[in-house]
XYZ file of C-alpha atoms in Angstrom:
452
model
C 147.209 128.414 -48.629
C 145.725 129.139 -52.378
C 143.847 132.111 -52.276
C 143.872 132.583 -48.508
C 146.275 135.663 -48.996
C 143.489 137.495 -50.967
C 141.174 136.511 -48.206
C 139.964 140.081 -45.584
C 141.125 139.716 -41.924
C 137.603 139.330 -40.032
C 136.200 141.977 -38.319
C 135.655 142.041 -34.873
C 132.845 143.694 -33.274
C 133.563 146.224 -30.438
C 131.662 145.123 -27.424
C 129.124 148.037 -26.581
C 129.906 149.607 -23.331
C 127.766 150.931 -20.352
C 125.398 154.055 -21.514
C 126.931 157.134 -19.552
C 125.308 158.151 -16.120
C 126.069 161.348 -15.861
C 123.650 164.283 -17.237
C 124.063 164.509 -20.868
C 125.826 167.831 -22.137
C 122.461 168.561 -24.015
C 118.411 169.462 -23.400
C 115.534 167.480 -25.273
C 114.964 170.549 -26.892
C 118.809 170.444 -28.689
C 117.452 166.966 -29.378
C 114.464 168.235 -31.482
C 116.010 171.002 -33.714
C 118.549 168.464 -34.847
C 115.506 167.111 -36.298
C 114.217 167.826 -39.664
C 111.088 170.306 -39.225
C 108.976 168.031 -41.578
C 109.027 165.291 -39.356
C 106.653 166.745 -36.687
C 104.185 168.304 -40.076
C 101.918 165.206 -39.187
C 99.337 167.009 -36.820
C 101.008 169.970 -36.293
C 100.870 171.632 -39.866
C 97.506 173.789 -38.388
C 96.772 175.596 -42.065
C 95.977 172.520 -44.107
C 93.371 171.182 -41.185
C 90.368 173.660 -41.348
C 90.304 173.197 -45.504
C 90.794 168.786 -44.941
C 87.901 169.325 -42.596
C 85.708 171.266 -44.762
C 86.256 169.070 -47.564
C 86.029 165.702 -45.833
C 82.765 166.841 -43.869
C 81.073 168.032 -47.031
C 82.335 164.562 -48.673
C 80.882 162.319 -45.829
C 77.591 164.514 -46.133
C 77.433 162.928 -49.195
C 78.113 159.691 -47.902
C 75.125 160.310 -45.691
C 72.910 161.205 -48.010
C 73.446 158.211 -49.930
C 72.483 156.741 -46.685
C 69.266 158.312 -46.899
C 68.651 157.339 -50.506
C 69.058 153.633 -48.984
C 66.595 154.133 -46.538
C 64.216 155.438 -49.124
C 64.771 152.495 -51.331
C 65.990 154.855 -53.856
C 69.842 153.739 -54.469
C 68.729 150.066 -55.414
C 66.261 147.742 -56.835
C 66.881 145.045 -54.243
C 65.841 146.040 -51.109
C 68.184 144.001 -48.929
C 71.244 145.818 -51.028
C 70.052 149.375 -49.595
C 69.761 148.265 -46.102
C 72.779 146.860 -46.132
C 74.518 149.563 -47.733
C 72.338 151.940 -45.834
C 73.717 150.185 -42.347
C 77.043 150.321 -43.120
C 77.405 154.033 -44.115
C 74.793 154.945 -41.121
C 76.719 153.779 -38.637
C 80.175 154.570 -39.607
C 79.023 158.234 -39.005
C 77.069 157.377 -36.162
C 73.986 157.471 -36.862
C 71.332 154.563 -36.123
C 70.028 153.732 -39.873
C 66.985 151.458 -39.267
C 65.833 153.933 -36.638
C 66.539 156.869 -38.728
C 64.928 154.775 -41.529
C 61.642 154.795 -39.806
C 61.042 157.809 -38.186
C 62.281 159.502 -41.236
C 59.359 157.301 -43.199
C 57.067 158.866 -41.086
C 57.954 162.320 -41.595
C 57.572 161.709 -44.825
C 54.089 160.205 -44.227
C 52.816 163.416 -42.039
C 54.624 166.573 -43.861
C 53.547 169.543 -42.347
C 51.473 168.288 -39.706
C 51.031 169.920 -36.335
C 50.069 166.453 -34.804
C 51.832 164.103 -36.377
C 55.154 165.151 -37.955
C 58.610 163.560 -36.849
C 60.441 166.218 -36.523
C 61.005 170.462 -36.222
C 57.129 170.646 -34.993
C 55.948 173.923 -33.896
C 55.667 175.691 -30.990
C 52.216 177.817 -31.122
C 53.011 181.682 -29.617
C 51.118 181.489 -26.776
C 53.959 178.649 -25.701
C 56.652 180.360 -25.802
C 58.650 180.574 -22.507
C 59.635 183.804 -21.101
C 63.398 183.430 -21.885
C 62.795 183.018 -26.020
C 63.000 187.096 -26.051
C 66.512 186.669 -24.218
C 68.133 184.822 -27.506
C 65.613 185.679 -29.444
C 66.088 189.500 -29.356
C 70.061 189.118 -28.613
C 72.946 188.281 -31.849
C 75.084 186.462 -29.105
C 72.668 184.417 -27.782
C 71.028 183.761 -31.067
C 74.772 182.460 -32.524
C 75.278 180.622 -29.238
C 71.979 178.469 -29.695
C 72.309 178.614 -33.673
C 76.141 176.656 -32.714
C 74.255 174.192 -30.053
C 71.694 173.040 -32.961
C 74.175 173.146 -35.082
C 76.599 170.600 -33.369
C 74.601 169.017 -31.200
C 70.757 168.901 -32.349
C 71.376 165.724 -34.661
C 72.343 163.677 -31.700
C 70.135 164.995 -29.311
C 67.130 164.365 -31.855
C 68.517 160.692 -31.914
C 68.939 160.374 -28.210
C 65.871 161.637 -26.592
C 63.796 162.917 -29.791
C 64.504 166.475 -29.305
C 62.864 168.860 -31.687
C 60.340 165.422 -32.459
C 57.001 164.637 -32.394
C 55.715 164.515 -28.345
C 54.513 161.168 -27.569
C 53.468 161.614 -23.970
C 55.891 159.858 -22.455
C 60.189 159.409 -23.066
C 61.239 158.461 -26.908
C 64.651 157.214 -28.441
C 65.458 156.252 -31.764
C 67.967 154.339 -29.556
C 65.798 152.451 -27.323
C 63.497 148.956 -29.658
C 60.137 149.414 -27.208
C 60.411 153.544 -28.061
C 56.660 154.517 -29.177
C 58.099 155.651 -32.668
C 58.172 151.937 -33.919
C 55.803 149.338 -34.261
C 56.323 146.110 -32.783
C 57.648 144.619 -36.187
C 60.168 147.115 -36.579
C 61.678 146.482 -33.207
C 64.207 143.763 -34.308
C 65.794 146.099 -36.282
C 66.056 148.675 -34.097
C 68.787 146.647 -32.343
C 70.875 145.694 -35.311
C 70.853 149.768 -35.894
C 72.027 150.013 -32.027
C 74.735 147.055 -32.628
C 75.361 149.019 -35.737
C 76.529 152.498 -33.715
C 77.972 150.419 -30.672
C 80.177 148.326 -33.388
C 81.495 151.745 -34.776
C 82.305 153.326 -31.409
C 84.381 150.274 -30.847
C 86.455 151.018 -33.600
C 86.698 154.351 -32.610
C 87.713 153.463 -29.351
C 90.399 151.272 -30.410
C 91.543 153.926 -32.829
C 91.985 156.580 -29.739
C 94.193 153.658 -28.209
C 96.418 153.611 -30.856
C 96.613 156.644 -32.617
C 95.675 158.956 -30.277
C 92.769 161.151 -29.231
C 94.188 164.112 -30.874
C 94.368 162.127 -33.934
C 91.059 161.189 -33.944
C 89.175 164.445 -33.278
C 91.243 165.877 -35.802
C 90.735 162.648 -38.549
C 87.232 161.714 -37.773
C 85.666 163.834 -34.635
C 85.542 167.551 -36.366
C 84.152 166.367 -39.711
C 81.564 164.365 -38.285
C 80.631 167.561 -36.577
C 80.788 169.631 -39.878
C 78.181 166.383 -41.309
C 75.866 166.795 -38.441
C 75.849 170.681 -39.138
C 74.911 169.878 -42.378
C 72.208 167.640 -42.271
C 70.524 169.565 -39.172
C 70.935 172.537 -41.553
C 69.769 171.489 -44.401
C 66.492 169.829 -43.194
C 65.906 172.800 -41.306
C 65.867 175.067 -44.350
C 63.651 172.494 -46.393
C 60.823 172.977 -43.466
C 61.321 176.506 -42.341
C 60.344 179.728 -44.655
C 58.213 182.434 -44.320
C 56.095 180.773 -47.748
C 55.688 177.510 -45.769
C 52.373 176.655 -43.780
C 51.751 174.220 -41.354
C 48.348 172.642 -40.624
C 46.262 171.258 -37.891
C 44.407 167.900 -38.313
C 41.454 169.767 -40.185
C 43.107 171.263 -42.440
C 46.308 168.976 -43.532
C 45.808 166.159 -46.246
C 48.931 163.975 -47.386
C 49.700 166.519 -50.669
C 49.597 169.694 -49.531
C 51.986 168.593 -46.357
C 54.366 167.243 -48.906
C 53.816 170.513 -50.980
C 54.769 172.654 -47.491
C 58.748 172.362 -48.634
C 61.038 174.557 -50.107
C 63.880 173.869 -52.415
C 67.066 175.834 -51.101
C 70.757 176.194 -53.503
C 73.615 175.573 -52.295
C 75.742 176.376 -55.159
C 78.714 173.693 -55.686
C 77.329 171.865 -53.078
C 74.420 170.664 -54.534
C 76.144 167.910 -56.630
C 78.634 167.028 -53.696
C 75.204 166.416 -51.298
C 73.664 164.579 -54.430
C 70.906 167.017 -54.775
C 69.301 166.634 -51.754
C 68.819 170.396 -51.126
C 67.417 171.776 -54.783
C 65.108 168.846 -55.414
C 63.658 168.722 -51.894
C 59.528 169.447 -53.358
C 60.033 166.537 -55.905
C 61.743 164.069 -53.204
C 58.459 164.290 -50.529
C 56.284 163.997 -53.931
C 58.151 160.609 -55.127
C 60.568 159.527 -52.576
C 61.997 156.410 -54.201
C 63.317 158.633 -57.433
C 66.800 158.540 -57.007
C 68.552 161.608 -56.786
C 70.468 161.641 -59.964
C 67.065 161.554 -61.787
C 65.570 164.396 -59.572
C 66.744 167.259 -61.267
C 65.365 166.268 -64.219
C 62.212 165.283 -62.645
C 61.934 168.469 -60.879
C 62.111 170.602 -64.192
C 59.288 168.242 -65.131
C 56.838 169.243 -62.477
C 57.734 172.720 -61.638
C 55.369 173.936 -64.687
C 52.200 171.854 -63.161
C 53.367 172.846 -60.105
C 52.933 176.412 -60.334
C 53.308 178.751 -57.459
C 52.742 175.390 -55.227
C 56.423 175.107 -56.057
C 58.809 176.712 -53.759
C 61.937 177.683 -54.401
C 64.640 179.947 -52.179
C 68.088 180.861 -53.766
C 69.259 183.016 -51.235
C 72.915 181.811 -50.435
C 72.397 179.229 -47.680
C 74.389 180.775 -44.647
C 72.192 183.936 -45.175
C 68.892 182.103 -44.934
C 70.374 180.274 -41.861
C 70.688 183.535 -40.134
C 67.375 185.159 -41.565
C 65.253 182.292 -40.862
C 66.726 181.289 -37.531
C 65.965 184.885 -36.400
C 62.478 185.300 -37.445
C 60.575 181.934 -37.601
C 60.016 181.818 -34.207
C 56.056 180.463 -33.304
C 53.213 179.806 -35.424
C 49.284 181.551 -34.670
C 46.637 181.007 -36.699
C 46.366 182.708 -40.021
C 43.727 185.273 -39.194
C 43.548 186.475 -42.761
C 42.810 182.803 -44.091
C 39.379 181.285 -44.412
C 40.773 178.097 -43.431
C 41.064 178.246 -39.220
C 43.638 174.602 -39.272
C 46.158 177.070 -41.171
C 49.143 178.515 -39.236
C 51.471 180.956 -40.297
C 54.379 183.210 -38.427
C 51.975 185.120 -36.701
C 50.310 188.634 -37.924
C 51.095 191.496 -39.536
C 54.787 191.951 -41.359
C 57.773 190.431 -40.181
C 61.520 191.761 -40.999
C 62.157 191.204 -44.359
C 58.777 189.293 -45.433
C 55.988 190.386 -46.962
C 52.574 190.203 -44.554
C 50.822 187.059 -43.864
C 53.257 184.598 -45.054
C 53.008 181.402 -43.134
C 56.180 179.458 -41.485
C 57.033 176.375 -38.817
C 59.611 177.783 -35.696
C 62.597 175.355 -36.664
C 64.334 175.764 -32.701
C 62.104 176.077 -30.137
C 62.495 172.717 -29.483
C 66.123 173.874 -28.495
C 64.822 176.805 -26.497
C 62.625 173.732 -24.069
C 66.112 171.738 -24.116
C 68.755 174.106 -22.723
C 65.841 176.445 -20.705
C 64.564 173.265 -18.930
C 65.703 171.120 -15.936
C 67.832 168.236 -16.536
C 65.598 166.640 -13.799
C 62.881 166.205 -16.224
C 64.738 164.509 -18.126
C 66.007 162.286 -15.340
C 62.369 161.932 -14.888
C 61.746 160.253 -18.439
C 64.219 157.698 -17.525
C 62.658 156.798 -14.241
C 59.789 156.256 -16.084
C 60.721 154.321 -18.626
C 62.321 151.966 -16.453
C 59.064 151.553 -14.470
C 57.059 150.761 -17.866
C 60.051 148.009 -18.566
C 59.099 146.599 -15.252
C 55.355 146.503 -15.372
C 55.040 146.766 -18.748
C 51.450 146.590 -20.365
C 49.577 146.728 -17.184
C 51.498 150.470 -16.352
C 50.076 151.513 -19.792
C 46.429 150.191 -19.540
C 46.326 152.117 -15.883
C 47.914 155.622 -17.295
C 45.565 155.578 -20.202
C 42.790 153.919 -19.809
C 40.404 155.852 -22.537
C 42.826 156.603 -25.909
C 42.131 159.924 -27.285
C 40.424 159.870 -30.477
C 41.125 161.060 -33.752
C 38.717 164.947 -33.995
C 37.111 164.164 -37.864
C 38.805 165.763 -40.597
C 37.904 167.903 -43.765
C 39.142 167.931 -47.075
C 41.447 164.931 -46.154
C 41.005 162.610 -48.915
C 44.153 160.289 -49.798
C 46.650 160.853 -52.534
C 46.394 158.450 -55.336
C 48.543 154.935 -55.140
C 50.827 156.235 -57.344
C 52.197 159.306 -54.750
C 51.374 157.391 -51.504
C 54.111 156.687 -49.064
C 54.334 153.083 -48.483
C 53.617 154.214 -44.152
C 51.389 156.169 -43.412
C 51.225 156.692 -39.806
C 47.650 156.097 -38.488
C 47.989 156.174 -34.466
C 45.841 158.719 -32.600
C 46.948 162.184 -31.475
C 49.262 162.466 -28.756
C 47.987 163.230 -25.050
C 49.273 166.278 -25.242
C 46.932 167.381 -27.701
C 43.118 168.903 -27.377
C 40.600 170.481 -28.761
C 39.957 174.105 -27.498
C 37.034 176.383 -28.241
C 37.688 180.056 -29.538
C 35.213 181.941 -30.480
C 34.904 183.464 -34.175
C 35.557 187.128 -35.172
C 31.776 186.745 -36.992
C 29.075 188.908 -36.073
C 25.969 187.599 -34.399
C 25.568 184.634 -32.242
C 28.902 183.498 -30.560
C 30.380 180.682 -32.583
C 33.191 178.221 -31.595
C 35.649 176.977 -34.075
C 38.293 174.585 -33.143
C 42.057 174.965 -32.925
C 44.488 173.241 -31.161
C 46.918 173.589 -27.934
C 50.109 171.762 -27.284
C 50.828 171.534 -23.707
């Protein structure tokens, strides 16, 4: 009735039939062929990945540098903002923020010192191991060592203090009771560990949900590039034949701060916030923000004169050249100052004679060439120290070694002095040994330092 004649008949749904149990007349390959190719292009479009890795790695290196600025209190006028931003950014890149902040500050306080610098501590020529020649004179071996240094060096430094200042016992950036840190810093080392653990936990769940391949492509490879650039930037800042290293008789803060070199990374200077081409002024005044560092460098260059060092060699060429040439240090026989150490005597390939350089990578030779049992032994000693506490330390070191007297070691003015200066005694592995001088007449003993 009414509009009933215009009503459509109700549609009845056909019930689902049982799935056939016979063998399908098609294969999985046949199914894949009918799906558009673009549906599989997320992780399989190989040509785009290297470009992404390079761009993302460079950008994340710039982010790492911002956290570095926070560690120097150069990001904000408020310390709590600096530490909050630095902790978040460094933790996201698996860097323990406070742990690195304090060891890096001590590096700034002791740059160029053979006894107190915190990283890239050089070896003397007499201490080189037999296997140094195996890789130093072999391009393939040198390439392997360089690749290993760039990819694994940063986190080995964090974990077991590879390339760091020798403390006479196990030291780690993850250990709040490491000899690197003072009692008032230990709580913040715990906080750094929590930040790294939290990031690792997030990455674990990302790998579970998205897959390990996805995580490696999106996060892992760019992180390796970040690590490589941080190691390379630091390496080239403090490794050059024009740079001296000093023992305790010649070192002072200003001479050490000037023992660095600015480098040119081309367009990457802007992406890296000018950390590479303004490093000299950064060591003189670490609290200058990166966006003022260029003008500060231009202002100080006329005053510094020959004390300012700049090398415009492309960084990839300088990397290979300096990794090849800068192997060890020895006393500069042409200098009247016996506490100055250089890259050997005479002429080194590609460089003028009588110029100084710290070796960047002798730590890596030790790591590869030494037995892993030594590392296991340090962990055992660490556990013994935690168990017996101060009693063991007193029994093992009843007579702590005192610093030898220093000459020409007047501290800089308060305007240029870092906020934290390491005044701890020399490590037990350093001792003063007499050497006869080359002067005529009666034999005169002059002091030099040999680290065992």
